[in-house]
Tab-separated table of C-alpha atoms in Angstrom:
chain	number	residue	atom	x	y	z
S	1021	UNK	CA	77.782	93.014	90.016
S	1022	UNK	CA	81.517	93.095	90.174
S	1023	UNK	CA	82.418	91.817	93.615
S	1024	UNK	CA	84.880	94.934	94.568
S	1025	UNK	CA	81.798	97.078	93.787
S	1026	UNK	CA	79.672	94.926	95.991
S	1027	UNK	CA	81.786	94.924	99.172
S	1028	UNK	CA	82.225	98.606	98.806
S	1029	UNK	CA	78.393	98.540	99.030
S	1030	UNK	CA	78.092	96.582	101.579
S	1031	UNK	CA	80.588	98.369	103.433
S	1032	UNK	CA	78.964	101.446	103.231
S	1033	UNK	CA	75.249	100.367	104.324
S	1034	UNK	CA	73.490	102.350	106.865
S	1035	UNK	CA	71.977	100.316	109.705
S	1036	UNK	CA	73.839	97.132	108.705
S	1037	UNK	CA	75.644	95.452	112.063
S	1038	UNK	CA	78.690	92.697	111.652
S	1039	UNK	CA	76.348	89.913	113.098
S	1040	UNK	CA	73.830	91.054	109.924
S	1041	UNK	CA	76.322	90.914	107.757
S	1042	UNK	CA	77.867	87.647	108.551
S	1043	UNK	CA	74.620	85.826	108.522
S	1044	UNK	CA	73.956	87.303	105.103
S	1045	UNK	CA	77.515	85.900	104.240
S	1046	UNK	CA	76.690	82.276	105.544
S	1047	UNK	CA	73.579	82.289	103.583
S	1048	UNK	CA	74.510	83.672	100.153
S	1049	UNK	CA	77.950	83.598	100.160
S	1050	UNK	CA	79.858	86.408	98.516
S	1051	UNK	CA	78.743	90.209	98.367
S	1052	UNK	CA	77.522	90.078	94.908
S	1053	UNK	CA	75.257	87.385	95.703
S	1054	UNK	CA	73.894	89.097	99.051
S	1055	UNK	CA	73.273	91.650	96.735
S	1056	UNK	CA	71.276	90.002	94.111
S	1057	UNK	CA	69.472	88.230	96.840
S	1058	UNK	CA	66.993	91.310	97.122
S	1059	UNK	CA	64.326	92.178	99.473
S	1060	UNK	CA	63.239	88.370	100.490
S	1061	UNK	CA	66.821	87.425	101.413
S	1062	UNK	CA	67.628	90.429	103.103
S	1063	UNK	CA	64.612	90.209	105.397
S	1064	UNK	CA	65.676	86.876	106.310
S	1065	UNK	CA	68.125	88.171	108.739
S	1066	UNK	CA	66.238	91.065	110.121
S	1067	UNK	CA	67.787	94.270	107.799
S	1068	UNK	CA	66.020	97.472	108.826
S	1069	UNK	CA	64.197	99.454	106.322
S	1070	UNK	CA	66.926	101.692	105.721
S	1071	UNK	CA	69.781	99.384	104.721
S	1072	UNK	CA	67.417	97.569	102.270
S	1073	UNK	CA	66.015	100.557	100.592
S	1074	UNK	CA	69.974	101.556	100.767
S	1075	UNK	CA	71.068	98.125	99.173
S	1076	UNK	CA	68.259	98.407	96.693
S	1077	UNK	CA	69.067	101.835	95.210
S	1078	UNK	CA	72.854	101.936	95.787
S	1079	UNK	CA	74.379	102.842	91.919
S	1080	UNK	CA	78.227	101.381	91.258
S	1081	UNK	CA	78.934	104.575	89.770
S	1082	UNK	CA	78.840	106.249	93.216
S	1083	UNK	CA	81.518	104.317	94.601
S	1084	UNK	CA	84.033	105.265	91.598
S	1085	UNK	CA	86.126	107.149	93.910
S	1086	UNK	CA	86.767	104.175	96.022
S	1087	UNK	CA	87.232	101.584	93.069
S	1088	UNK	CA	89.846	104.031	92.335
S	1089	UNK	CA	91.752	103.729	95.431
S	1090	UNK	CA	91.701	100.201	95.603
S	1091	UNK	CA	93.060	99.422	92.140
S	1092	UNK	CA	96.253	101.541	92.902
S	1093	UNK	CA	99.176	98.984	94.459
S	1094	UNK	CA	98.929	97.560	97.861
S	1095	UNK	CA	95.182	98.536	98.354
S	1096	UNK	CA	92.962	96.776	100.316
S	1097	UNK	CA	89.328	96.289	101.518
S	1098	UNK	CA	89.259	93.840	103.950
S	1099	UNK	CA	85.802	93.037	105.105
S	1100	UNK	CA	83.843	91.359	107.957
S	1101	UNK	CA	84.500	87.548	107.619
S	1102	UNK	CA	87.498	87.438	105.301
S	1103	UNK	CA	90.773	85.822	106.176
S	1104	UNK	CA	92.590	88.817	107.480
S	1105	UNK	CA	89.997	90.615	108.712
S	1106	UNK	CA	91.184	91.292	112.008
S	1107	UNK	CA	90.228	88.251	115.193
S	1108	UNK	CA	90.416	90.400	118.363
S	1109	UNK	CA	88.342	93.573	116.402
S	1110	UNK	CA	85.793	90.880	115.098
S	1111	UNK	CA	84.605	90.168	118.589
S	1112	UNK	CA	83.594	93.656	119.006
S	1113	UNK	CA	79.415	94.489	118.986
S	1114	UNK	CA	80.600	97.119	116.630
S	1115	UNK	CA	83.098	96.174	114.755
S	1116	UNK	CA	84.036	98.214	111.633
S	1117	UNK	CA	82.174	95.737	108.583
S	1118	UNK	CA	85.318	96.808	106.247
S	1119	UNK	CA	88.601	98.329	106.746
S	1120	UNK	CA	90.667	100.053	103.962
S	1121	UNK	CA	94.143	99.281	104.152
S	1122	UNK	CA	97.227	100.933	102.347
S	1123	UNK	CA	100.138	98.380	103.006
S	1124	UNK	CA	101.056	94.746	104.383
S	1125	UNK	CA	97.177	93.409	105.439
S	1126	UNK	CA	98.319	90.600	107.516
S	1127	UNK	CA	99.616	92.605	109.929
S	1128	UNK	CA	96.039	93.505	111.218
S	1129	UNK	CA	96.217	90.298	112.748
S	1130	UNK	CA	99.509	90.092	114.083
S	1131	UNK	CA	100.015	90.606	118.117
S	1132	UNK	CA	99.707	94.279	119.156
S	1133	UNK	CA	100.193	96.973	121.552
S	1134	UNK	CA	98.425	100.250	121.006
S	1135	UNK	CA	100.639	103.135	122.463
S	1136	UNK	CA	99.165	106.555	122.841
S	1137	UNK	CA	99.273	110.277	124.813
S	1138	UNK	CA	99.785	113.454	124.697
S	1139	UNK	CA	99.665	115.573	120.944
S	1140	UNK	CA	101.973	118.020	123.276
S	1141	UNK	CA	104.203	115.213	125.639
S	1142	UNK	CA	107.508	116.790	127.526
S	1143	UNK	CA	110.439	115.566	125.380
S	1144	UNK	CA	111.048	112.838	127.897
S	1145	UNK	CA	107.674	111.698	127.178
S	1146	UNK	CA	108.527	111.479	123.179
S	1147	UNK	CA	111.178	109.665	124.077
S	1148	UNK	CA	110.077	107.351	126.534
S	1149	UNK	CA	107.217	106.332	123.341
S	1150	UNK	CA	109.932	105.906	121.033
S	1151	UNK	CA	111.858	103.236	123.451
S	1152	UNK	CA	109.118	101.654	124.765
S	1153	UNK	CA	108.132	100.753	120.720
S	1154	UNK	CA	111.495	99.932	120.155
S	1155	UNK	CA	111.824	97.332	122.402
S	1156	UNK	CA	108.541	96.251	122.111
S	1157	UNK	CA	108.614	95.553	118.572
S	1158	UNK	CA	111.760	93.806	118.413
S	1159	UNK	CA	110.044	91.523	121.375
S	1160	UNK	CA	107.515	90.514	118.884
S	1161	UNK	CA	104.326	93.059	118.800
S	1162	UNK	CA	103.285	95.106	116.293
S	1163	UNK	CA	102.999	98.439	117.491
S	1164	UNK	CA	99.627	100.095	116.805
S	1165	UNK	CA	98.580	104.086	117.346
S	1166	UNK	CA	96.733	106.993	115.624
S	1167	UNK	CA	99.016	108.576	113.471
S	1168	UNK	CA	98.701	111.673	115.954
S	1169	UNK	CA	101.445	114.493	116.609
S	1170	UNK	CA	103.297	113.497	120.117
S	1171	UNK	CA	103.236	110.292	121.325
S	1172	UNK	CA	101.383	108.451	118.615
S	1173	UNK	CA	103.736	109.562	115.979
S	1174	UNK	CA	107.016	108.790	118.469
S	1175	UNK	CA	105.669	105.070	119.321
S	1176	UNK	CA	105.207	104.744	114.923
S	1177	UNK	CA	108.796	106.161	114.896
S	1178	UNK	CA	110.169	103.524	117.738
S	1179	UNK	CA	108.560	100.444	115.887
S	1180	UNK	CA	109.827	101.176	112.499
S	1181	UNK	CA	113.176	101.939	113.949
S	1182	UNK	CA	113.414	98.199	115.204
S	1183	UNK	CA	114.331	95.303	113.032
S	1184	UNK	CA	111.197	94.060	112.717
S	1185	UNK	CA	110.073	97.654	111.745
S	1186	UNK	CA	105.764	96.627	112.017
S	1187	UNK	CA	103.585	99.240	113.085
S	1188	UNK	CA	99.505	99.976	112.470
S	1189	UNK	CA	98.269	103.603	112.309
S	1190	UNK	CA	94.594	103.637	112.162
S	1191	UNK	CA	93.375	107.163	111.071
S	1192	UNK	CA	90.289	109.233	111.140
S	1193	UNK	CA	90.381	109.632	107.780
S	1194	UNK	CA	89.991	108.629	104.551
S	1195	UNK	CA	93.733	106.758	103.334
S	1196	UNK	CA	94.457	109.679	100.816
S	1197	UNK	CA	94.111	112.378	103.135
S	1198	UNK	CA	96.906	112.208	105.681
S	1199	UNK	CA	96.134	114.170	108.768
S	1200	UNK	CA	97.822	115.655	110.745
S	1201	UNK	CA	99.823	117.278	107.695
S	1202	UNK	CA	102.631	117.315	109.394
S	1203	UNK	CA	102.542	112.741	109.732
S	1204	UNK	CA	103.150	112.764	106.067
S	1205	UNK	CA	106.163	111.974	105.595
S	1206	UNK	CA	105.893	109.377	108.841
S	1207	UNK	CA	102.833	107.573	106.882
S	1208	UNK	CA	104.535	107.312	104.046
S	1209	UNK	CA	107.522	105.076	106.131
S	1210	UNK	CA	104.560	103.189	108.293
S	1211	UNK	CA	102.738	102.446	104.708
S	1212	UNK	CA	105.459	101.098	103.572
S	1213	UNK	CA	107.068	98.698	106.443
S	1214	UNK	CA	103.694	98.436	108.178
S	1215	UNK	CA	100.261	99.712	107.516
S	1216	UNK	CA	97.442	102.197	107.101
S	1217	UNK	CA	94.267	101.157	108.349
S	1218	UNK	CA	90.789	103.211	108.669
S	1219	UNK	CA	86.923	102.115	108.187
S	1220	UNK	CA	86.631	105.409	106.384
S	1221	UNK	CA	86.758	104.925	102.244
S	1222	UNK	CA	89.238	107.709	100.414
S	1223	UNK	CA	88.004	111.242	100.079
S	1224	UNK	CA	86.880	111.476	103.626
S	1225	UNK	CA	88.055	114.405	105.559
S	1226	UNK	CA	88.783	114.956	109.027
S	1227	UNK	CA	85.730	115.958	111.252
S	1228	UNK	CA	86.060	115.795	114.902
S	1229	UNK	CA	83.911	112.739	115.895
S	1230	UNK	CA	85.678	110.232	113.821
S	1231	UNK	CA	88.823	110.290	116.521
S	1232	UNK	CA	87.108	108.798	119.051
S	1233	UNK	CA	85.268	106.445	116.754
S	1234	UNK	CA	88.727	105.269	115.606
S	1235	UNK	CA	90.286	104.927	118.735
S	1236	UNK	CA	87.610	101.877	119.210
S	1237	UNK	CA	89.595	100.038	116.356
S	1238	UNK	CA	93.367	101.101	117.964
S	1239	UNK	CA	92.342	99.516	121.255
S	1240	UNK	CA	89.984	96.720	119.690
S	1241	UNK	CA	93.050	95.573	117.857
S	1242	UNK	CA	95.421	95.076	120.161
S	1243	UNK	CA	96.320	93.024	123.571
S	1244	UNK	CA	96.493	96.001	125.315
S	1245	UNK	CA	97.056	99.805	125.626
S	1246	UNK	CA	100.063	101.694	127.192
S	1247	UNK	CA	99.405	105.342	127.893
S	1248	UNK	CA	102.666	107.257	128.273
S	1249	UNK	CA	101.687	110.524	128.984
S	1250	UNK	CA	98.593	112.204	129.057
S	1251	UNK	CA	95.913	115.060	130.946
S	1252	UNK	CA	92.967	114.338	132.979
S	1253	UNK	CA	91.016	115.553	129.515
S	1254	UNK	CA	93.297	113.628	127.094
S	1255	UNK	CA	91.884	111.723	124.067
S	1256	UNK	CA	94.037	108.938	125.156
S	1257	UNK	CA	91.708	108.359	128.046
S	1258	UNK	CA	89.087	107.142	126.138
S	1259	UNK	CA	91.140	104.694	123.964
S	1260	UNK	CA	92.024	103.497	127.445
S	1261	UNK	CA	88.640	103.232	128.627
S	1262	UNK	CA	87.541	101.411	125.577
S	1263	UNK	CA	90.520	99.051	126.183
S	1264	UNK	CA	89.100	98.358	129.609
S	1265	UNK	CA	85.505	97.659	128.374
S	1266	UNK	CA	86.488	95.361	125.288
S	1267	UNK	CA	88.595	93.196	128.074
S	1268	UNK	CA	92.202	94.578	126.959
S	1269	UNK	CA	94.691	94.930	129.662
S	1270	UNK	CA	95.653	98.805	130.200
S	1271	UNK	CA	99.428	99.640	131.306
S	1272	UNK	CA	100.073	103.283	132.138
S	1273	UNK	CA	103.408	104.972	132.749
S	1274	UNK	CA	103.597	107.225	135.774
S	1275	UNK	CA	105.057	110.282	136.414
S	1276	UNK	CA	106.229	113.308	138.017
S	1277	UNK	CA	103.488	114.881	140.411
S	1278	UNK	CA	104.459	118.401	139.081
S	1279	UNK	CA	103.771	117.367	135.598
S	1280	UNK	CA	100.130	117.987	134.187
S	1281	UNK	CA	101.130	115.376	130.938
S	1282	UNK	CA	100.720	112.678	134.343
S	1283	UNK	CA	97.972	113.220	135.774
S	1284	UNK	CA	95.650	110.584	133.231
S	1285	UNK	CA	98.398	108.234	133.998
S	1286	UNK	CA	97.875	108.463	137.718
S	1287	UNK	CA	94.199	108.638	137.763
S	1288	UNK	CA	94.204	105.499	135.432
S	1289	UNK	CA	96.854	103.164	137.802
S	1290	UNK	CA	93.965	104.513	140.536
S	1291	UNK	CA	91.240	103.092	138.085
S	1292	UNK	CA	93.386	99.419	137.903
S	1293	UNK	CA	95.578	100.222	135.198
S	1294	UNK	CA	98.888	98.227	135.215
S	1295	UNK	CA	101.898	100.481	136.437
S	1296	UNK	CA	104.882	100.428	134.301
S	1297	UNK	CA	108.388	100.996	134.342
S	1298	UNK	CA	110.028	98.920	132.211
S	1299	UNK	CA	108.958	97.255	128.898
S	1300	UNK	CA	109.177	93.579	130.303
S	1301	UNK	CA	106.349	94.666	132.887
S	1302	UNK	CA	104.092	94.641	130.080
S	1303	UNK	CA	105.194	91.525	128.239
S	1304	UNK	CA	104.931	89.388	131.202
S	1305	UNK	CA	101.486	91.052	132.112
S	1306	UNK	CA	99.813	89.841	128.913
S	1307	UNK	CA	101.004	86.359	130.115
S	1308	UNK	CA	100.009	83.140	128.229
S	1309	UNK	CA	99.193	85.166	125.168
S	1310	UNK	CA	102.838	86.076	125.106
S	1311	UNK	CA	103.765	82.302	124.774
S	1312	UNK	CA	101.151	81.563	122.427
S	1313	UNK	CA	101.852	84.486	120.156
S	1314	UNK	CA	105.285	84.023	119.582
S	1315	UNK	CA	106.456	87.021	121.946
S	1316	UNK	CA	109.600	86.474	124.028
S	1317	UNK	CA	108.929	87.999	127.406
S	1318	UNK	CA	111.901	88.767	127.950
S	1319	UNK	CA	114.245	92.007	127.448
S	1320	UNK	CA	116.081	92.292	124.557
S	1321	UNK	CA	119.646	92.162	125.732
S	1322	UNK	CA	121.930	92.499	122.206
S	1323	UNK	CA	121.704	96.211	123.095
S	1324	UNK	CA	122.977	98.096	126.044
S	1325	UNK	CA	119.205	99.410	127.078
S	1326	UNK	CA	117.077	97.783	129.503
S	1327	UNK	CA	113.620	97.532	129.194
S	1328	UNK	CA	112.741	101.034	129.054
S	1329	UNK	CA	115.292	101.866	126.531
S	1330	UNK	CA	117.768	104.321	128.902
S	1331	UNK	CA	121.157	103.793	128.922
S	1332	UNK	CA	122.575	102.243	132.000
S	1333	UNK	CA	126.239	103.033	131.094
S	1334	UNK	CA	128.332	103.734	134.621
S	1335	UNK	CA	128.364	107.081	135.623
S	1336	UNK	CA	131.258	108.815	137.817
S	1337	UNK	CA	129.970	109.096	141.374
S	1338	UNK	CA	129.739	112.872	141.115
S	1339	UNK	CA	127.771	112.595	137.875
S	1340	UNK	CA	125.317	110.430	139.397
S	1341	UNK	CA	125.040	112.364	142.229
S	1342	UNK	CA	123.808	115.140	140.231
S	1343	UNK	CA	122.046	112.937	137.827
S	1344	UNK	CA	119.778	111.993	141.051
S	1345	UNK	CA	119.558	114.918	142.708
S	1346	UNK	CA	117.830	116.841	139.078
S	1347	UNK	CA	115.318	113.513	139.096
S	1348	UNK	CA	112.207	114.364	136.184
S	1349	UNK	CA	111.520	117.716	136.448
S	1350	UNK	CA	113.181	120.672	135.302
S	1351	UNK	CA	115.511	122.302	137.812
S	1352	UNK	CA	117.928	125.502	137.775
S	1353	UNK	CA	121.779	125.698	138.978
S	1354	UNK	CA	120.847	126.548	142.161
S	1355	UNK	CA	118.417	123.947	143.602
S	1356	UNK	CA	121.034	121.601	142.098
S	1357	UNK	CA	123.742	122.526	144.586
S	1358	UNK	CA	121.192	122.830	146.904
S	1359	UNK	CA	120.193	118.898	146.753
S	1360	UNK	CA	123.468	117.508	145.579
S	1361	UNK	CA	125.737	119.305	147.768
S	1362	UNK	CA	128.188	119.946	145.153
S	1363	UNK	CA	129.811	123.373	144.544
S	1364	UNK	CA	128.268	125.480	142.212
S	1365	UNK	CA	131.385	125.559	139.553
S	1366	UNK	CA	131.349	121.950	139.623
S	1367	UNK	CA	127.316	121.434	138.772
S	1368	UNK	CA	127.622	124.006	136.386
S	1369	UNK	CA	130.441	122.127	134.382
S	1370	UNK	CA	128.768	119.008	134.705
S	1371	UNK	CA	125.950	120.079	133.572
S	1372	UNK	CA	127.527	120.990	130.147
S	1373	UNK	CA	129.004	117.195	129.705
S	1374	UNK	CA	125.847	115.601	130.360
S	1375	UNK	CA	124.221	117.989	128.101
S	1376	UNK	CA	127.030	117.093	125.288
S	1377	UNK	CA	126.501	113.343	126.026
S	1378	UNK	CA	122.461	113.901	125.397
S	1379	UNK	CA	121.684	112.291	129.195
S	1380	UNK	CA	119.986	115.953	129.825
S	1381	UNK	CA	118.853	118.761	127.860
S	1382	UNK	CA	118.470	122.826	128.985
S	1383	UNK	CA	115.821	124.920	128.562
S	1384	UNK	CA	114.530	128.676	128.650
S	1385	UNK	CA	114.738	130.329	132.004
S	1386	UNK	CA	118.200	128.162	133.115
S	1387	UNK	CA	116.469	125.231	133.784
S	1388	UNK	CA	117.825	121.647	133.289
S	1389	UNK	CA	115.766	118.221	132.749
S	1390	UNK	CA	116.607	114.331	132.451
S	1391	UNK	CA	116.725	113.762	128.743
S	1392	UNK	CA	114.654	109.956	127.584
S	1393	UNK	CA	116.124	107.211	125.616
């Protein structure tokens, strides 16, 4: 049997764990061979019922779809005991036996950071992601998400926008079916600077429970997980749970204590997550690994943004009185004079130049808010 056709097999099996399959690999060698090996060599390492009779009766013809997919350029199947089959995921109990890839495969085993949140972050939020991957990925990691609306797609955005431009979106999906609808475009850029990953083969819709099976992969792949914003019923939570029982360090950003998108933040820093405000909190919190990685842990300084990505250029004292008194949350005109003590003529003018020079932006009801990066 043509080896594609057999790892596609393989891949597929029913019952079959990763410590099965690599003891079938030490034994026979390459997936053709485990497949001709039959009945008596699968037995030899334990396979239930199922995944013989599976093995057994599997036709090539079924997998057509697949073959399909992986002929077309810069298709992969990267199984279970090959070269660039993920380290870090590999030490999972249930790691993924293949992964379909569309794009560069060595990344998979390149340094990472998973950043994710809210599908529905404040605009601050969005742009807080987008920094945050920014600086990150010019530091050194690849930045690795879900390909989500909100902060997934933001952190995707940051990492390609830096000049090493690597980024990882694994997907609940099969690789030719982009979902959300609206990532499109943005998986088009990530498949072509970064990757696609997802232990689903093409043709494979979106069904509800294969999010949180993927989000073992995002966090099983990286170093750690950041969690910029999310609710006490966010997805995100479990990607940072999983991070904390597969021994990955978990970094959370807090927030204001009016804002909902905050509260999984703050209940995670309660839980032991690492509290961050800058981006060099979380490259000298992975520690050694930084060293031996090849990531500098310190900020990148040929820019004028610190470590969070916000502008630090020097504000008139009046300006930064106002600037402090609004803080994270959206305020009107008149709690504005209110805390800055500033007349009400003044704020209001002010308030248009910091709006023209994007360090805050307006919204319905006359209310005014910070603006990120």
């Amino acid at each position: 049997m043509e080896e594609q056709t057999a790892n596609l097999i393989l891949q597929r099996a029913p019952a079959l764990s990763g410590v099965q399959l690599l003891a079938l690999q030490a034994q026979h060698g390459c997936a053709a061979d485990i497949l001709a090996a039959g009945n008596v060599g699968w037995q030899g390492v334990g396979l239930p019922t199922r995944c013989r009779e599976f093995l057994a009766a599997a036709n090539p013809a079924a997998f057509a779809t697949e073959r399909a997919w992986l002929e077309m350029p810069n298709h992969h199947l990267v199984m279970l005991g090959s070269p660039h089959y993920p380290a870090l995921l590999a030490q999972l109990p249930d790691a993924p036996l293949g992964l379909f890839v569309s794009g560069n495969p060595t990344l998979l085993n390149a340094p990472q950071l998973a950043i994710v949140g809210s599908r529905n972050p404040t605009p601050y939020g969005r742009e807080l992601a987008e920094a945050f991957a920014k600086h990150l990925s010019a530091c050194g990691l690849c930045i690795t998400s879900g390909l989500a609306a909100g902060i997934d797609a933001a952190s995707h955005r940051g990492a390609l926008a830096s000049k090493t431009g690597a980024t990882l979106a694994v997907c609940g999906t099969g690789l030719d079916i982009i979902y959300p609808r609206s990532s499109t475009t943005l998986a088009a850029d990530i498949e072509r600077y970064g990757a696609l990953v997802s232990e689903f083969p093409p043709g494979t819709p979106p069904r509800k429970h294969h999010f949180p099976q993927r989000n073992r992969i995002i966090s099983g792949l990286s170093l750690g997980v950041l969690v910029v914003e999310a609710t006490l019923h966010s997805g995100s939570l479990i990607t940072a749970r999983l991070a904390g029982d597969q021994g990955r360090e978990v970094f959370a950003i807090p927030g204001s204590v009016h804002n909902p998108l905050a509260k999984g933040c703050h209940q995670l820093i309660r839980q032991g997550a690492k509290l961050v405000d800058s981006a060099a909190d979380i490259l000298i919190e992975l520690g050694p690994l930084a060293a031996t990685l090849g990531i500098t842990a310190q900020p990148d300084t040929s820019n004028p943004l610190d470590s969070t990505g916000i502008s630090q250029a020097r504000l008139d004292k009046d300006y930064k009185i106002l600037l402090d008194a609004l803080g994270f949350e959206p305020l009107g005109v008149d709690q504005l004079v209110m805390r800055s003590g500033l007349k009400a003529d003044a704020v209001a003018s002010m308030l248009l130049i910091l709006e023209l020079e994007g360090r805050i932006e307006s919204y319905p009801g006359g209310l005014y808010l910070r603006a990120g990066p």
